[in-house]
Short mmCIF file of C-alpha atoms in Angstrom, two decimals:
data_model
loop_
_atom_site.label_atom_id
_atom_site.label_comp_id
_atom_site.label_asym_id
_atom_site.label_seq_id
_atom_site.Cartn_x
_atom_site.Cartn_y
_atom_site.Cartn_z
CA MET A 22 -3.79 22.80 -36.76
CA LYS A 23 -4.35 22.07 -33.07
CA ARG A 24 -1.39 21.10 -30.91
CA ILE A 25 -1.63 17.94 -28.80
CA PRO A 26 -0.85 18.75 -25.15
CA GLN A 27 2.23 17.07 -23.73
CA THR A 28 0.25 15.81 -20.73
CA LEU A 29 -1.99 13.75 -22.99
CA ASN A 30 1.01 12.03 -24.54
CA PHE A 31 2.45 11.31 -21.11
CA ASP A 32 -0.91 9.95 -19.85
CA TYR A 33 -1.13 7.65 -22.87
CA GLU A 34 2.43 6.35 -22.42
CA LEU A 35 1.95 5.87 -18.68
CA THR A 36 -1.34 4.00 -19.15
CA THR A 37 0.20 1.78 -21.84
CA THR A 38 3.16 0.93 -19.60
CA THR A 39 1.04 0.16 -16.54
CA ASP A 40 -1.36 -1.90 -18.68
CA ALA A 41 1.57 -4.10 -19.72
CA PHE A 42 2.73 -4.38 -16.09
CA PHE A 43 -0.77 -5.32 -14.89
CA ARG A 44 -1.13 -7.98 -17.60
CA ARG A 45 2.32 -9.49 -17.08
CA PHE A 46 1.92 -9.96 -13.33
CA LYS A 47 -1.86 -10.59 -13.41
CA LEU A 48 -2.80 -7.87 -10.95
CA CYS A 49 -6.50 -8.38 -11.61
CA SER A 50 -6.21 -11.93 -10.25
CA ILE A 51 -4.10 -10.77 -7.30
CA LEU A 52 -6.66 -8.11 -6.38
CA LYS A 53 -9.43 -10.73 -6.38
CA LYS A 54 -7.37 -13.02 -4.14
CA SER A 55 -6.84 -10.06 -1.82
CA ASN A 56 -10.61 -9.51 -1.57
CA ALA A 57 -10.54 -6.24 -3.54
CA TYR A 58 -13.80 -5.86 -5.39
CA LYS A 59 -16.60 -3.39 -6.12
CA SER A 60 -20.29 -4.14 -6.13
CA ARG A 61 -21.00 -1.71 -8.97
CA GLY A 62 -19.46 0.93 -11.21
CA LEU A 63 -15.84 0.80 -12.33
CA PRO A 64 -14.01 -2.52 -11.78
CA ALA A 65 -11.65 -2.59 -8.79
CA VAL A 66 -8.62 -3.11 -11.05
CA THR A 67 -9.46 0.06 -12.99
CA VAL A 68 -9.77 2.13 -9.82
CA PHE A 69 -6.52 0.68 -8.50
CA GLN A 70 -4.69 1.40 -11.77
CA ARG A 71 -5.78 5.05 -11.70
CA LEU A 72 -4.43 5.37 -8.15
CA PHE A 73 -1.28 3.45 -9.14
CA ASN A 74 -0.60 5.90 -11.97
CA LEU A 75 -0.64 8.86 -9.56
CA ALA A 76 2.73 7.76 -8.16
CA PHE A 77 4.31 8.43 -11.58
CA SER A 78 2.23 11.33 -12.92
CA ASN A 79 3.23 13.92 -10.29
CA ARG A 80 -0.41 14.82 -9.74
CA SER A 81 -2.65 14.63 -6.70
CA LEU A 82 -5.93 12.73 -6.73
CA PHE A 83 -7.77 16.08 -6.77
CA MET A 84 -5.96 17.25 -9.92
CA GLU A 85 -6.31 13.82 -11.54
CA LEU A 86 -10.08 13.92 -11.04
CA LYS A 87 -10.22 17.47 -12.37
CA THR A 88 -7.95 17.24 -15.42
CA GLY A 89 -6.91 13.61 -15.99
CA ILE A 90 -8.47 10.48 -17.43
CA CYS A 91 -10.53 9.95 -14.26
CA ALA A 92 -12.42 13.21 -14.79
CA SER A 93 -14.99 11.65 -17.10
CA GLN A 94 -15.12 8.20 -15.49
CA ALA A 95 -15.73 8.45 -11.76
CA GLY A 96 -16.17 10.82 -8.84
CA LYS A 97 -13.88 11.18 -5.86
CA ASP A 98 -16.15 9.04 -3.63
CA THR A 99 -15.39 6.00 -5.81
CA PHE A 100 -11.68 6.29 -5.08
CA TYR A 101 -11.99 7.18 -1.40
CA ARG A 102 -14.36 4.28 -0.75
CA PHE A 103 -11.86 1.93 -2.37
CA ILE A 104 -8.90 3.35 -0.39
CA ASN A 105 -10.80 3.20 2.91
CA SER A 106 -12.31 -0.26 2.33
CA CYS A 107 -11.82 -2.60 5.30
CA SER A 108 -12.32 -5.70 3.15
CA VAL A 109 -9.06 -5.48 1.15
CA ASN A 110 -6.08 -7.42 2.52
CA TRP A 111 -3.23 -5.20 1.31
CA MET A 112 -0.55 -7.27 3.05
CA ARG A 113 -1.66 -10.31 1.10
CA PHE A 114 -1.76 -8.23 -2.10
CA THR A 115 1.84 -7.01 -1.79
CA THR A 116 3.01 -10.50 -0.77
CA LEU A 117 1.43 -12.14 -3.83
CA LEU A 118 2.69 -9.40 -6.16
CA SER A 119 6.26 -9.56 -4.86
CA GLY A 120 6.16 -13.36 -5.18
CA LYS A 121 5.20 -13.09 -8.85
CA ILE A 122 7.94 -10.53 -9.53
CA ILE A 123 10.60 -12.57 -7.71
CA ASN A 124 9.69 -15.95 -9.22
CA GLY A 125 8.74 -14.65 -12.64
CA MET A 126 11.59 -12.24 -13.27
CA VAL A 127 14.33 -11.83 -10.64
CA ALA A 128 14.97 -15.51 -9.82
CA LYS A 129 15.75 -16.26 -13.47
CA LEU A 130 18.66 -13.82 -13.40
CA THR A 131 20.66 -15.65 -10.71
CA ASN A 132 21.94 -19.18 -10.30
CA ASP A 133 20.66 -21.71 -7.76
CA SER A 134 23.75 -21.44 -5.54
CA ARG A 135 22.97 -17.84 -4.55
CA VAL A 136 21.60 -17.51 -1.00
CA ASN A 137 18.24 -15.75 -0.71
CA VAL A 138 17.22 -14.09 2.55
CA PHE A 139 14.35 -12.25 4.18
CA ILE A 140 15.17 -8.89 5.77
CA VAL A 141 13.05 -7.27 8.48
CA ASP A 142 13.50 -3.61 9.28
CA ASP A 143 11.54 -1.00 11.21
CA THR A 144 11.62 2.75 10.72
CA VAL A 145 9.73 5.67 12.21
CA TYR A 146 6.82 7.02 10.19
CA GLU A 147 6.19 10.50 11.57
CA ARG A 148 2.81 12.26 11.39
CA LYS A 149 3.47 15.70 12.88
CA ARG A 150 0.24 17.43 11.95
CA SER A 151 -2.12 14.49 12.47
CA LYS A 152 -4.49 14.34 15.43
CA LYS A 153 -7.37 12.12 14.35
CA VAL A 154 -5.55 9.32 12.56
CA GLU A 155 -6.63 5.95 13.94
CA LEU A 156 -4.16 4.43 16.44
CA LEU A 157 -1.80 7.40 16.18
CA ALA A 158 0.69 7.02 19.02
CA LYS A 159 3.80 8.43 20.66
CA VAL A 160 6.69 6.29 19.44
CA TYR A 161 10.36 6.45 20.29
CA ASP A 162 12.79 7.45 17.56
CA HIS A 163 16.12 5.78 18.40
CA ALA A 164 18.01 7.74 15.74
CA ARG A 165 17.11 11.14 17.23
CA ASP A 166 16.54 9.98 20.83
CA ILE A 167 13.11 11.64 21.02
CA HIS A 168 9.43 10.65 21.11
CA ILE A 169 7.38 11.61 18.04
CA CYS A 170 3.75 11.32 16.94
CA GLY A 171 3.31 8.64 14.33
CA PHE A 172 3.91 4.94 13.79
CA ARG A 173 6.67 2.40 13.40
CA LEU A 174 6.77 0.96 9.91
CA LEU A 175 7.81 -2.69 10.02
CA THR A 176 8.90 -3.88 6.56
CA LEU A 177 9.63 -7.39 5.33
CA GLY A 178 11.84 -7.62 2.26
CA TRP A 179 13.46 -10.29 0.08
CA SER A 180 17.03 -10.13 -1.19
CA ASP A 181 19.44 -12.30 -3.15
CA GLY A 182 22.43 -10.19 -2.13
CA ASN A 183 22.11 -7.94 -5.15
CA THR A 184 18.40 -7.09 -5.49
CA PHE A 185 16.03 -6.00 -2.72
CA ILE A 186 12.26 -6.29 -3.14
CA PRO A 187 9.75 -5.27 -0.43
CA VAL A 188 7.34 -8.12 0.35
CA ASN A 189 4.90 -6.55 2.81
CA GLY A 190 4.74 -4.08 5.65
CA CYS A 191 2.72 -3.12 8.70
CA LEU A 192 2.25 0.14 10.59
CA LEU A 193 2.73 -0.43 14.32
CA SER A 194 1.05 1.70 16.96
CA SER A 195 1.47 1.08 20.69
CA LYS A 196 0.10 -1.65 22.91
CA LYS A 197 -0.21 0.84 25.81
CA GLU A 198 -3.39 2.90 25.83
CA ASP A 199 -1.58 5.81 27.48
CA SER A 200 0.75 6.09 24.47
CA ARG A 201 -2.03 6.13 21.90
CA ILE A 202 -3.25 9.59 20.91
CA CYS A 203 -6.28 8.40 18.94
CA GLU A 204 -8.17 5.14 19.30
CA GLU A 205 -9.58 2.98 16.51
CA ARG A 206 -13.11 3.30 15.21
CA GLU A 207 -15.68 1.32 17.16
CA LYS A 208 -18.06 0.56 14.29
CA ILE A 209 -16.04 -1.88 12.21
CA ASP A 210 -16.73 -5.49 11.27
CA ARG A 211 -14.57 -7.72 13.47
CA ARG A 212 -14.33 -10.27 10.63
CA SER A 213 -12.84 -7.77 8.19
CA CYS A 214 -9.20 -7.41 7.16
CA GLY A 215 -9.28 -3.83 8.42
CA PHE A 216 -10.11 -4.94 11.96
CA LYS A 217 -7.35 -7.58 11.88
CA ALA A 218 -4.85 -4.96 10.65
CA ARG A 219 -5.79 -2.66 13.53
CA LYS A 220 -5.27 -5.44 16.05
CA LEU A 221 -1.96 -6.34 14.42
CA ALA A 222 -0.86 -2.71 14.79
CA GLN A 223 -1.24 -3.05 18.56
CA THR A 224 0.86 -6.22 18.71
CA LYS A 225 4.56 -6.41 19.54
CA ALA A 226 6.96 -6.37 16.60
CA PRO A 227 8.35 -9.96 16.96
CA SER A 228 4.82 -11.41 16.77
CA VAL A 229 3.96 -9.17 13.81
CA MET A 230 7.13 -10.31 12.04
CA LEU A 231 6.03 -13.97 12.31
CA GLU A 232 2.59 -13.01 11.00
CA MET A 233 4.17 -11.25 8.01
CA LEU A 234 6.29 -14.31 7.22
CA ASP A 235 3.17 -16.52 7.28
CA MET A 236 1.35 -14.38 4.68
#
């Protein structure tokens, strides 16, 4: 009698759990509203779910394509094209998803008298070994009192005093050209979400914060 590998059981349980999560919060609809689509091949929601599962499977995309469920379904180009797509508005996606989680699940657990707040925080996102990442810049780390190569990650979150849920976030570069190590790509559609995100990264944090609240 053949033994069933433990990884197959884990993959099945993980896929079943994420399927239930995707159905409950209607991620297929949220992806469409965020302009995430594919012209052919696997549906965008399927590609996204495979990438989503990687966060819990302790495998890299390379190993997933070699040994996982994706091995017989799609090549690596399918996933990299989706990740690098300039048409997807990821800030809108996370905002819509967090709204469904807050209104559909968390808000029901507290009474109406509880005060809800938005929290804005920025932290340094260091990229030591990177040289050709778009808009990579020298940013000041206040905690260590040094300049590092990377970005500032500006995060908007929602809290009711007990639960904290991230709403959206934006990587900030530098408005000064002298501080930027690598510039953005020139050949990019100025109407795309990717171009708008790059321009937002070169904007001052207070203005970006207002933009994040308007999402």
